[in-house]
PDB file of C-alpha atoms and ligand atoms in Angstrom:
ATOM      1  CA  UNK P  12      42.205-195.230-126.219  1.00 39.00           C
ATOM      2  CA  UNK P  13      43.487-196.796-122.848  1.00 39.00           C
ATOM      3  CA  UNK P  14      43.144-200.388-122.471  1.00 41.00           C
ATOM      4  CA  UNK P  15      43.743-200.516-118.917  1.00 41.00           C
ATOM      5  CA  UNK P  16      40.800-200.410-117.252  1.00 41.00           C
ATOM      6  CA  UNK P  17      38.075-202.900-117.770  1.00 40.00           C
ATOM      7  CA  UNK P  18      35.573-202.127-114.747  1.00 41.00           C
ATOM      8  CA  UNK P  19      32.346-200.164-115.924  1.00 41.00           C
ATOM      9  CA  UNK P  20      32.268-196.695-114.683  1.00 40.00           C
ATOM     10  CA  UNK P  21      35.310-197.054-112.482  1.00 40.00           C
ATOM     11  CA  UNK P  22      36.805-193.812-111.258  1.00 40.00           C
ATOM     12  CA  UNK P  23      40.163-194.492-113.452  1.00 38.00           C
ATOM     13  CA  UNK P  24      38.216-194.679-116.446  1.00 39.00           C
ATOM     14  CA  UNK P  25      37.508-191.677-116.445  1.00 37.00           C
ATOM     15  CA  UNK P  26      38.408-190.211-119.896  1.00 39.00           C
ATOM     16  CA  UNK P  27      41.038-187.544-120.400  1.00 40.00           C
ATOM     17  CA  UNK P  28      40.164-184.379-122.370  1.00 40.00           C
ATOM     18  CA  UNK P  29      42.121-183.045-124.800  1.00 39.00           C
ATOM     19  CA  UNK P  30      44.626-184.001-127.289  1.00 48.00           C
ATOM     20  CA  UNK P  31      42.153-184.425-130.629  1.00 91.00           C
ATOM     21  CA  UNK P  32      39.606-186.878-129.062  1.00 96.00           C
ATOM     22  CA  UNK P  33      36.212-186.533-128.756  1.00 98.00           C
ATOM     23  CA  UNK P  34      34.945-186.978-125.455  1.00 97.00           C
ATOM     24  CA  UNK P  35      31.422-187.813-124.123  1.00 97.00           C
ATOM     25  CA  UNK P  36      31.047-186.894-120.340  1.00 98.00           C
ATOM     26  CA  UNK P  37      28.708-188.174-117.733  1.00 98.00           C
ATOM     27  CA  UNK P  38      26.001-188.110-120.510  1.00 98.00           C
ATOM     28  CA  UNK P  39      22.373-188.524-118.852  1.00 98.00           C
ATOM     29  CA  UNK P  40      19.399-188.355-121.521  1.00 98.00           C
ATOM     30  CA  UNK P  41      15.942-188.425-120.297  1.00 97.00           C
ATOM     31  CA  UNK P  42      12.646-188.302-122.469  1.00 96.00           C
ATOM     32  CA  UNK P  43       9.412-187.791-121.261  1.00 92.00           C
ATOM     33  CA  UNK P  44       7.056-190.704-121.567  1.00 89.00           C
ATOM     34  CA  UNK P  45       4.362-189.560-124.012  1.00 85.00           C
ATOM     35  CA  UNK P  46       0.644-188.842-121.992  1.00 84.00           C
ATOM     36  CA  UNK P  47       2.539-189.995-118.714  1.00 82.00           C
ATOM     37  CA  UNK P  48       3.984-187.617-115.716  1.00 85.00           C
ATOM     38  CA  UNK P  49       7.449-190.079-116.105  1.00 91.00           C
ATOM     39  CA  UNK P  50      10.579-189.809-118.010  1.00 94.00           C
ATOM     40  CA  UNK P  51      12.679-192.996-119.036  1.00 95.00           C
ATOM     41  CA  UNK P  52      16.337-192.653-118.691  1.00 97.00           C
ATOM     42  CA  UNK P  53      17.837-193.525-122.008  1.00 98.00           C
ATOM     43  CA  UNK P  54      21.467-192.955-121.535  1.00 98.00           C
ATOM     44  CA  UNK P  55      22.933-193.377-117.762  1.00 98.00           C
ATOM     45  CA  UNK P  56      25.911-191.392-116.815  1.00 98.00           C
ATOM     46  CA  UNK P  57      27.808-192.770-119.584  1.00 98.00           C
ATOM     47  CA  UNK P  58      31.380-191.422-120.295  1.00 98.00           C
ATOM     48  CA  UNK P  59      33.928-192.484-123.210  1.00 98.00           C
ATOM     49  CA  UNK P  60      36.765-190.392-125.248  1.00 98.00           C
ATOM     50  CA  UNK P  61      36.885-191.944-128.793  1.00 98.00           C
ATOM     51  CA  UNK P  62      40.475-191.231-130.091  1.00 97.00           C
ATOM     52  CA  UNK P  63      41.907-191.225-133.612  1.00 96.00           C
ATOM     53  CA  UNK P  64      42.939-194.324-135.399  1.00 95.00           C
ATOM     54  CA  UNK P  65      40.947-196.381-132.828  1.00 96.00           C
ATOM     55  CA  UNK P  66      37.360-198.324-132.641  1.00 97.00           C
ATOM     56  CA  UNK P  67      34.807-198.799-129.593  1.00 98.00           C
ATOM     57  CA  UNK P  68      32.259-200.559-130.125  1.00 98.00           C
ATOM     58  CA  UNK P  69      28.758-200.012-128.218  1.00 98.00           C
ATOM     59  CA  UNK P  70      27.091-203.177-128.176  1.00 97.00           C
ATOM     60  CA  UNK P  71      23.568-203.781-126.568  1.00 94.00           C
ATOM     61  CA  UNK P  72      20.218-204.850-127.487  1.00 92.00           C
ATOM     62  CA  UNK P  73      17.582-202.986-128.927  1.00 93.00           C
ATOM     63  CA  UNK P  74      16.284-200.195-126.743  1.00 95.00           C
ATOM     64  CA  UNK P  75      19.605-200.043-124.400  1.00 96.00           C
ATOM     65  CA  UNK P  76      20.285-196.234-125.433  1.00 97.00           C
ATOM     66  CA  UNK P  77      22.781-196.685-128.296  1.00 97.00           C
ATOM     67  CA  UNK P  78      21.098-194.799-130.773  1.00 97.00           C
ATOM     68  CA  UNK P  79      20.385-192.020-127.991  1.00 98.00           C
ATOM     69  CA  UNK P  80      24.391-191.539-127.720  1.00 98.00           C
ATOM     70  CA  UNK P  81      24.867-191.570-131.371  1.00 98.00           C
ATOM     71  CA  UNK P  82      22.405-188.895-131.433  1.00 97.00           C
ATOM     72  CA  UNK P  83      23.541-186.906-128.657  1.00 97.00           C
ATOM     73  CA  UNK P  84      27.343-186.893-130.140  1.00 97.00           C
ATOM     74  CA  UNK P  85      25.878-185.582-133.026  1.00 95.00           C
ATOM     75  CA  UNK P  86      23.454-182.525-131.726  1.00 93.00           C
ATOM     76  CA  UNK P  87      20.640-184.405-132.679  1.00 93.00           C
ATOM     77  CA  UNK P  88      19.766-184.586-129.206  1.00 95.00           C
ATOM     78  CA  UNK P  89      20.644-182.569-126.541  1.00 95.00           C
ATOM     79  CA  UNK P  90      22.080-184.356-123.072  1.00 97.00           C
ATOM     80  CA  UNK P  91      19.941-183.864-120.174  1.00 97.00           C
ATOM     81  CA  UNK P  92      22.872-183.598-118.317  1.00 98.00           C
ATOM     82  CA  UNK P  93      26.654-183.929-118.611  1.00 98.00           C
ATOM     83  CA  UNK P  94      28.128-182.920-121.960  1.00 97.00           C
ATOM     84  CA  UNK P  95      30.185-183.574-124.987  1.00 97.00           C
ATOM     85  CA  UNK P  96      33.586-182.484-125.882  1.00 97.00           C
ATOM     86  CA  UNK P  97      35.399-182.009-129.058  1.00 96.00           C
ATOM     87  CA  UNK P  98      39.470-182.006-128.345  1.00 95.00           C
ATOM     88  CA  UNK P  99      38.577-180.781-124.826  1.00 94.00           C
ATOM     89  CA  UNK P 100      36.015-177.975-125.776  1.00 94.00           C
ATOM     90  CA  UNK P 101      32.264-178.318-125.383  1.00 96.00           C
ATOM     91  CA  UNK P 102      30.608-178.756-128.749  1.00 95.00           C
ATOM     92  CA  UNK P 103      29.030-175.520-129.889  1.00 90.00           C
ATOM     93  CA  UNK P 104      25.341-175.230-130.256  1.00 87.00           C
ATOM     94  CA  UNK P 105      25.130-172.949-133.085  1.00 87.00           C
ATOM     95  CA  UNK P 106      26.873-171.171-135.964  1.00 89.00           C
ATOM     96  CA  UNK P 107      29.872-171.475-137.684  1.00 91.00           C
ATOM     97  CA  UNK P 108      31.390-173.313-134.987  1.00 91.00           C
ATOM     98  CA  UNK P 109      28.877-175.754-134.928  1.00 92.00           C
ATOM     99  CA  UNK P 110      29.369-176.145-138.736  1.00 92.00           C
ATOM    100  CA  UNK P 111      33.037-177.102-137.997  1.00 93.00           C
ATOM    101  CA  UNK P 112      31.861-179.814-135.590  1.00 96.00           C
ATOM    102  CA  UNK P 113      29.699-181.370-138.099  1.00 94.00           C
ATOM    103  CA  UNK P 114      32.970-181.123-140.305  1.00 95.00           C
ATOM    104  CA  UNK P 115      34.801-183.223-138.024  1.00 96.00           C
ATOM    105  CA  UNK P 116      32.185-185.568-136.860  1.00 97.00           C
ATOM    106  CA  UNK P 117      29.719-186.950-139.385  1.00 97.00           C
ATOM    107  CA  UNK P 118      27.147-190.154-139.093  1.00 96.00           C
ATOM    108  CA  UNK P 119      26.452-193.245-140.820  1.00 96.00           C
ATOM    109  CA  UNK P 120      23.223-193.980-140.356  1.00 94.00           C
ATOM    110  CA  UNK P 121      21.485-197.749-140.192  1.00 92.00           C
ATOM    111  CA  UNK P 122      18.990-197.244-143.643  1.00 91.00           C
ATOM    112  CA  UNK P 123      20.430-196.836-146.458  1.00 86.00           C
ATOM    113  CA  UNK P 124      17.229-196.384-148.001  1.00 84.00           C
ATOM    114  CA  UNK P 125      16.167-193.829-145.717  1.00 89.00           C
ATOM    115  CA  UNK P 126      19.134-191.662-145.486  1.00 88.00           C
ATOM    116  CA  UNK P 127      19.373-190.910-149.527  1.00 93.00           C
ATOM    117  CA  UNK P 128      16.722-188.725-150.978  1.00 94.00           C
ATOM    118  CA  UNK P 129      15.305-190.349-153.975  1.00 93.00           C
ATOM    119  CA  UNK P 130      15.238-187.546-155.872  1.00 94.00           C
ATOM    120  CA  UNK P 131      18.519-186.818-155.953  1.00 96.00           C
ATOM    121  CA  UNK P 132      21.507-187.959-158.124  1.00 97.00           C
ATOM    122  CA  UNK P 133      24.413-189.746-156.242  1.00 97.00           C
ATOM    123  CA  UNK P 134      26.682-186.341-157.360  1.00 98.00           C
ATOM    124  CA  UNK P 135      24.003-184.007-156.103  1.00 97.00           C
ATOM    125  CA  UNK P 136      24.513-185.975-152.254  1.00 97.00           C
ATOM    126  CA  UNK P 137      27.952-185.778-152.544  1.00 97.00           C
ATOM    127  CA  UNK P 138      28.815-182.143-153.655  1.00 97.00           C
ATOM    128  CA  UNK P 139      26.590-180.769-151.081  1.00 95.00           C
ATOM    129  CA  UNK P 140      28.929-181.530-147.921  1.00 96.00           C
ATOM    130  CA  UNK P 141      32.011-180.682-150.675  1.00 97.00           C
ATOM    131  CA  UNK P 142      30.560-177.483-151.457  1.00 96.00           C
ATOM    132  CA  UNK P 143      29.166-176.660-147.691  1.00 94.00           C
ATOM    133  CA  UNK P 144      32.877-177.229-145.613  1.00 93.00           C
ATOM    134  CA  UNK P 145      34.862-176.832-148.749  1.00 91.00           C
ATOM    135  CA  UNK P 146      36.488-179.837-148.988  1.00 92.00           C
ATOM    136  CA  UNK P 147      38.444-180.025-152.183  1.00 93.00           C
ATOM    137  CA  UNK P 148      42.117-180.345-152.341  1.00 93.00           C
ATOM    138  CA  UNK P 149      44.168-177.165-154.007  1.00 94.00           C
ATOM    139  CA  UNK P 150      43.043-177.081-157.670  1.00 95.00           C
ATOM    140  CA  UNK P 151      40.488-180.197-157.597  1.00 96.00           C
ATOM    141  CA  UNK P 152      37.439-178.959-159.153  1.00 97.00           C
ATOM    142  CA  UNK P 153      33.743-180.579-157.039  1.00 97.00           C
ATOM    143  CA  UNK P 154      33.167-182.859-159.878  1.00 98.00           C
ATOM    144  CA  UNK P 155      36.630-184.357-159.500  1.00 97.00           C
ATOM    145  CA  UNK P 156      36.665-184.670-155.159  1.00 97.00           C
ATOM    146  CA  UNK P 157      33.140-186.732-156.266  1.00 98.00           C
ATOM    147  CA  UNK P 158      34.888-188.960-158.167  1.00 98.00           C
ATOM    148  CA  UNK P 159      37.390-189.674-156.093  1.00 97.00           C
ATOM    149  CA  UNK P 160      35.176-190.196-152.726  1.00 97.00           C
ATOM    150  CA  UNK P 161      33.466-192.829-154.945  1.00 98.00           C
ATOM    151  CA  UNK P 162      36.362-194.707-155.974  1.00 97.00           C
ATOM    152  CA  UNK P 163      37.483-194.297-152.252  1.00 97.00           C
ATOM    153  CA  UNK P 164      34.779-196.582-151.169  1.00 97.00           C
ATOM    154  CA  UNK P 165      34.641-199.054-154.274  1.00 96.00           C
ATOM    155  CA  UNK P 166      31.962-197.845-156.500  1.00 97.00           C
ATOM    156  CA  UNK P 167      33.955-198.153-159.841  1.00 94.00           C
ATOM    157  CA  UNK P 168      33.535-196.843-162.548  1.00 96.00           C
ATOM    158  CA  UNK P 169      32.456-193.494-160.710  1.00 97.00           C
ATOM    159  CA  UNK P 170      31.648-191.872-163.970  1.00 97.00           C
ATOM    160  CA  UNK P 171      28.764-194.266-164.096  1.00 97.00           C
ATOM    161  CA  UNK P 172      27.675-193.822-160.589  1.00 97.00           C
ATOM    162  CA  UNK P 173      27.248-190.425-160.343  1.00 97.00           C
ATOM    163  CA  UNK P 174      24.337-189.422-162.251  1.00 97.00           C
ATOM    164  CA  UNK P 175      21.877-192.317-160.460  1.00 97.00           C
ATOM    165  CA  UNK P 176      19.596-192.079-158.154  1.00 97.00           C
ATOM    166  CA  UNK P 177      19.385-193.985-155.133  1.00 95.00           C
ATOM    167  CA  UNK P 178      16.911-196.177-156.334  1.00 95.00           C
ATOM    168  CA  UNK P 179      19.447-197.279-159.417  1.00 96.00           C
ATOM    169  CA  UNK P 180      22.030-198.695-156.459  1.00 96.00           C
ATOM    170  CA  UNK P 181      21.446-201.651-154.378  1.00 94.00           C
ATOM    171  CA  UNK P 182      21.805-201.510-150.783  1.00 94.00           C
ATOM    172  CA  UNK P 183      25.373-202.240-150.306  1.00 95.00           C
ATOM    173  CA  UNK P 184      26.301-199.615-152.969  1.00 96.00           C
ATOM    174  CA  UNK P 185      24.003-197.415-151.140  1.00 96.00           C
ATOM    175  CA  UNK P 186      25.599-197.543-147.942  1.00 96.00           C
ATOM    176  CA  UNK P 187      28.946-197.269-149.488  1.00 97.00           C
ATOM    177  CA  UNK P 188      27.520-193.758-150.871  1.00 97.00           C
ATOM    178  CA  UNK P 189      26.670-192.796-147.121  1.00 97.00           C
ATOM    179  CA  UNK P 190      29.782-193.602-146.115  1.00 97.00           C
ATOM    180  CA  UNK P 191      31.461-191.525-149.103  1.00 97.00           C
ATOM    181  CA  UNK P 192      29.500-188.709-147.723  1.00 97.00           C
ATOM    182  CA  UNK P 193      30.665-189.178-143.964  1.00 97.00           C
ATOM    183  CA  UNK P 194      33.774-188.493-145.303  1.00 96.00           C
ATOM    184  CA  UNK P 195      33.125-185.695-147.835  1.00 96.00           C
ATOM    185  CA  UNK P 196      33.741-182.946-145.423  1.00 96.00           C
ATOM    186  CA  UNK P 197      37.292-184.338-144.458  1.00 94.00           C
ATOM    187  CA  UNK P 198      35.755-186.279-141.406  1.00 96.00           C
ATOM    188  CA  UNK P 199      38.014-187.168-137.791  1.00 97.00           C
ATOM    189  CA  UNK P 200      35.506-189.196-136.570  1.00 98.00           C
ATOM    190  CA  UNK P 201      32.401-191.206-137.722  1.00 98.00           C
ATOM    191  CA  UNK P 202      29.572-192.533-135.951  1.00 98.00           C
ATOM    192  CA  UNK P 203      28.232-195.799-137.093  1.00 98.00           C
ATOM    193  CA  UNK P 204      24.647-196.599-136.233  1.00 97.00           C
ATOM    194  CA  UNK P 205      24.520-200.323-137.328  1.00 96.00           C
ATOM    195  CA  UNK P 206      25.360-199.664-140.494  1.00 96.00           C
ATOM    196  CA  UNK P 207      25.053-203.206-142.208  1.00 95.00           C
ATOM    197  CA  UNK P 208      22.292-204.564-139.927  1.00 93.00           C
ATOM    198  CA  UNK P 209      19.479-203.898-142.708  1.00 93.00           C
ATOM    199  CA  UNK P 210      21.721-205.040-145.540  1.00 93.00           C
ATOM    200  CA  UNK P 211      21.742-208.899-146.956  1.00 91.00           C
ATOM    201  CA  UNK P 212      24.490-211.045-144.425  1.00 91.00           C
ATOM    202  CA  UNK P 213      26.441-211.881-147.652  1.00 91.00           C
ATOM    203  CA  UNK P 214      27.548-208.575-147.986  1.00 93.00           C
ATOM    204  CA  UNK P 215      28.068-206.857-144.635  1.00 94.00           C
ATOM    205  CA  UNK P 216      31.472-208.291-144.158  1.00 94.00           C
ATOM    206  CA  UNK P 217      32.189-206.446-147.365  1.00 95.00           C
ATOM    207  CA  UNK P 218      31.025-202.808-146.323  1.00 95.00           C
ATOM    208  CA  UNK P 219      32.804-203.575-142.227  1.00 96.00           C
ATOM    209  CA  UNK P 220      35.816-203.989-144.142  1.00 96.00           C
ATOM    210  CA  UNK P 221      35.720-201.197-146.114  1.00 96.00           C
ATOM    211  CA  UNK P 222      34.967-198.862-143.504  1.00 96.00           C
ATOM    212  CA  UNK P 223      38.032-200.657-141.577  1.00 96.00           C
ATOM    213  CA  UNK P 224      40.450-199.522-144.176  1.00 96.00           C
ATOM    214  CA  UNK P 225      39.007-196.312-144.362  1.00 95.00           C
ATOM    215  CA  UNK P 226      39.577-195.939-140.720  1.00 95.00           C
ATOM    216  CA  UNK P 227      43.289-197.241-141.133  1.00 95.00           C
ATOM    217  CA  UNK P 228      44.003-195.008-143.866  1.00 95.00           C
ATOM    218  CA  UNK P 229      42.267-191.565-142.448  1.00 94.00           C
ATOM    219  CA  UNK P 230      43.055-192.195-139.079  1.00 96.00           C
ATOM    220  CA  UNK P 231      39.772-192.080-138.010  1.00 97.00           C
ATOM    221  CA  UNK P 232      38.435-192.113-134.423  1.00 97.00           C
ATOM    222  CA  UNK P 233      35.127-194.713-134.950  1.00 98.00           C
ATOM    223  CA  UNK P 234      32.098-195.525-132.768  1.00 98.00           C
ATOM    224  CA  UNK P 235      30.784-199.134-134.139  1.00 98.00           C
ATOM    225  CA  UNK P 236      27.200-199.320-132.929  1.00 98.00           C
ATOM    226  CA  UNK P 237      25.937-202.778-133.341  1.00 96.00           C
ATOM    227  CA  UNK P 238      24.504-205.749-131.729  1.00 89.00           C
ATOM    228  CA  UNK P 239      26.815-208.448-133.367  1.00 91.00           C
ATOM    229  CA  UNK P 240      29.615-209.596-131.017  1.00 92.00           C
ATOM    230  CA  UNK P 241      31.559-211.015-133.527  1.00 91.00           C
ATOM    231  CA  UNK P 242      32.155-208.042-135.549  1.00 93.00           C
ATOM    232  CA  UNK P 243      32.309-206.326-132.773  1.00 95.00           C
ATOM    233  CA  UNK P 244      35.541-207.912-131.554  1.00 94.00           C
ATOM    234  CA  UNK P 245      36.772-208.472-134.913  1.00 93.00           C
ATOM    235  CA  UNK P 246      36.563-204.729-135.852  1.00 95.00           C
ATOM    236  CA  UNK P 247      36.853-202.697-132.481  1.00 97.00           C
ATOM    237  CA  UNK P 248      40.144-201.905-130.120  1.00 97.00           C
ATOM    238  CA  UNK P 249      37.534-201.589-127.151  1.00 98.00           C
ATOM    239  CA  UNK P 250      34.096-202.752-126.306  1.00 98.00           C
ATOM    240  CA  UNK P 251      31.247-201.120-124.451  1.00 98.00           C
ATOM    241  CA  UNK P 252      27.935-203.269-123.265  1.00 97.00           C
ATOM    242  CA  UNK P 253      24.984-201.253-122.579  1.00 97.00           C
ATOM    243  CA  UNK P 254      21.972-202.171-121.172  1.00 96.00           C
ATOM    244  CA  UNK P 255      19.077-200.410-120.153  1.00 96.00           C
ATOM    245  CA  UNK P 256      21.204-196.936-120.180  1.00 97.00           C
ATOM    246  CA  UNK P 257      23.921-198.138-118.350  1.00 97.00           C
ATOM    247  CA  UNK P 258      27.709-199.175-119.533  1.00 98.00           C
ATOM    248  CA  UNK P 259      27.610-202.254-117.329  1.00 97.00           C
ATOM    249  CA  UNK P 260      31.214-203.251-118.556  1.00 97.00           C
ATOM    250  CA  UNK P 261      33.926-202.489-121.130  1.00 98.00           C
ATOM    251  CA  UNK P 262      37.238-203.201-122.108  1.00 98.00           C
ATOM    252  CA  UNK P 263      39.789-204.574-124.739  1.00 98.00           C
ATOM    253  CA  UNK P 264      37.471-206.664-127.185  1.00 96.00           C
ATOM    254  CA  UNK P 265      38.761-209.962-126.963  1.00 95.00           C
ATOM    255  CA  UNK P 266      38.857-209.707-122.913  1.00 96.00           C
ATOM    256  CA  UNK P 267      35.231-208.194-122.570  1.00 96.00           C
ATOM    257  CA  UNK P 268      34.357-211.714-125.293  1.00 95.00           C
ATOM    258  CA  UNK P 269      37.022-214.092-123.545  1.00 94.00           C
ATOM    259  CA  UNK P 270      36.437-213.259-120.279  1.00 95.00           C
ATOM    260  CA  UNK P 271      33.055-211.576-119.608  1.00 95.00           C
ATOM    261  CA  UNK P 272      32.812-210.173-115.983  1.00 95.00           C
ATOM    262  CA  UNK P 273      28.833-208.875-115.813  1.00 95.00           C
ATOM    263  CA  UNK P 274      25.902-211.516-115.926  1.00 94.00           C
ATOM    264  CA  UNK P 275      24.427-209.174-118.988  1.00 94.00           C
ATOM    265  CA  UNK P 276      27.632-209.963-121.230  1.00 94.00           C
ATOM    266  CA  UNK P 277      27.521-213.562-120.195  1.00 93.00           C
ATOM    267  CA  UNK P 278      23.709-213.864-121.562  1.00 91.00           C
ATOM    268  CA  UNK P 279      24.600-211.779-124.689  1.00 90.00           C
ATOM    269  CA  UNK P 280      27.025-214.509-125.630  1.00 90.00           C
ATOM    270  CA  UNK P 281      25.702-217.281-124.432  1.00 87.00           C
ATOM    271  CA  UNK P 282      22.516-215.769-126.996  1.00 83.00           C
ATOM    272  CA  UNK P 283      24.936-215.734-129.994  1.00 76.00           C
ATOM    273  CA  UNK P 284      24.027-218.392-132.095  1.00 65.00           C
ATOM    274  CA  UNK P 285      27.099-220.501-131.211  1.00 55.00           C
ATOM    275  CA  UNK P 286      30.040-219.920-128.872  1.00 48.00           C
ATOM    276  CA  UNK P 287      32.639-221.203-131.347  1.00 51.00           C
ATOM    277  CA  UNK P 288      31.114-218.962-134.286  1.00 52.00           C
ATOM    278  CA  UNK P 289      32.549-216.276-132.563  1.00 53.00           C
ATOM    279  CA  UNK P 290      35.686-218.000-133.410  1.00 52.00           C
ATOM    280  CA  UNK P 291      34.541-219.187-136.929  1.00 49.00           C
ATOM    281  CA  UNK P 292      33.340-215.586-137.794  1.00 52.00           C
ATOM    282  CA  UNK P 293      36.858-214.320-137.162  1.00 53.00           C
ATOM    283  CA  UNK P 294      38.433-216.355-139.681  1.00 56.00           C
ATOM    284  CA  UNK P 295      35.699-215.582-141.787  1.00 56.00           C
ATOM    285  CA  UNK P 296      36.389-212.037-141.550  1.00 56.00           C
ATOM    286  CA  UNK P 297      40.365-212.371-142.123  1.00 55.00           C
ATOM    287  CA  UNK P 298      39.737-214.288-145.177  1.00 58.00           C
ATOM    288  CA  UNK P 299      37.675-211.738-146.855  1.00 57.00           C
ATOM    289  CA  UNK P 300      39.902-209.164-145.441  1.00 54.00           C
ATOM    290  CA  UNK P 301      43.001-211.004-147.338  1.00 55.00           C
ATOM    291  CA  UNK P 302      40.614-211.076-150.071  1.00 55.00           C
ATOM    292  CA  UNK P 303      39.503-207.396-150.830  1.00 49.00           C
ATOM    293  CA  UNK P 304      37.056-205.409-149.274  1.00 51.00           C
ATOM    294  CA  UNK P 305      34.870-204.918-152.597  1.00 46.00           C
TER     295      UNK P 305
HETATM  296  P1  ADP Z  10      18.697-198.283-129.470  1.00 73.94           P
HETATM  297  O1  ADP Z  10      19.580-197.495-130.334  1.00 73.94           O
HETATM  298  O2  ADP Z  10      19.821-198.928-128.432  1.00 73.94           O
HETATM  299  O3  ADP Z  10      17.865-199.160-129.579  1.00 73.94           O
HETATM  300  P2  ADP Z  10      17.576-196.011-128.578  1.00 73.94           P
HETATM  301  O4  ADP Z  10      18.815-195.199-127.635  1.00 73.94           O
HETATM  302  O5  ADP Z  10      17.153-195.827-129.705  1.00 73.94           O
HETATM  303  O6  ADP Z  10      18.110-197.597-128.383  1.00 73.94           O
HETATM  304  O7  ADP Z  10      16.178-195.787-127.135  1.00 73.94           O
HETATM  305  C1  ADP Z  10      16.571-195.992-125.818  1.00 73.94           C
HETATM  306  C2  ADP Z  10      15.045-195.965-125.379  1.00 73.94           C
HETATM  307  O8  ADP Z  10      14.544-194.315-125.375  1.00 73.94           O
HETATM  308  C3  ADP Z  10      14.368-196.748-125.387  1.00 73.94           C
HETATM  309  O9  ADP Z  10      13.459-197.246-124.418  1.00 73.94           O
HETATM  310  C4  ADP Z  10      13.428-195.881-126.391  1.00 73.94           C
HETATM  311  O10 ADP Z  10      12.245-196.224-126.569  1.00 73.94           O
HETATM  312  C5  ADP Z  10      13.431-194.144-126.069  1.00 73.94           C
HETATM  313  N1  ADP Z  10      13.399-193.287-126.514  1.00 73.94           N
HETATM  314  C6  ADP Z  10      14.194-193.248-128.129  1.00 73.94           C
HETATM  315  N2  ADP Z  10      13.960-192.047-128.341  1.00 73.94           N
HETATM  316  C7  ADP Z  10      13.130-191.406-127.762  1.00 73.94           C
HETATM  317  C8  ADP Z  10      12.275-190.555-127.816  1.00 73.94           C
HETATM  318  N3  ADP Z  10      12.676-189.377-128.940  1.00 73.94           N
HETATM  319  N4  ADP Z  10      10.955-190.101-126.866  1.00 73.94           N
HETATM  320  C9  ADP Z  10      11.072-190.726-126.304  1.00 73.94           C
HETATM  321  N5  ADP Z  10      11.704-191.977-125.985  1.00 73.94           N
HETATM  322  C10 ADP Z  10      12.839-192.361-126.710  1.00 73.94           C
HETATM  323 MG1   MG Z  11      19.425-197.949-132.229  1.00 73.94          MG
END
């Protein structure tokens, strides 16, 4: 992802297509307002490109259109206009090509309680994507792959975890299972929609550090959706600020935080608990990164 331009929606910021990227191009998404004749524009001509090994943070208050962008990428919603492209080609609407896309692009949802089926074991949750996408190494059994995934997200001993059901795990452990499931197909891009906002404050950094480590190790392109500027700054190469469907500001993370141009970004920063907190939060993040991610 280029760090060259910081202005919102400027022509020189138009992303390039191709080259192993996930591109969101001029996407508009309108919803009909129930019981009324009008529509609301949840996403208004938004463009960006996710590249392997890079994280873009999508920041904005509730209702600004962040989850609509996530759902549109995942093909859970169709854009009103504009398109989503992978490796320079429009995302297929159906069939085996759509299945291949789902292998490449996975999502971690906000709510680890709702995203796992209470009736199924952890093993069952992980087996499905592995079988569906044939995602085992040569000579590796599905069970071995399940154990490997659990260890990758620091759920150990994995043999103790596989037989459990979601309610037997903590919120943080469940979110680690959800992350393992997102990695299971051998994904290249991860869309994380407020992945820690429902977790206890004390365990959020551990989960974010885990995501950061996995991203490095697997060279994932990550869209990190959050309303927390401190973690957006620390964990992302670039920040896009959304306000009522528009990307109002974008640029390298430090630049957006230290030298905000748009009034809305300034307001968001002013609303953060304490301007110095952004600095001390970074130290906290660094310290815990240095320690471990478990
Ligand atoms: P965010 O994730 O930033 O909180 P959303 O993308 O969920 O925002 O929502 C953006 C806007 O679109 C909001 O005004 C929301 O009410 C509206 N919206 C989202 N989903 C739907 C839907 N399925 N039908 C109608 N309106 C929707
Ligand atoms: Mg949302």
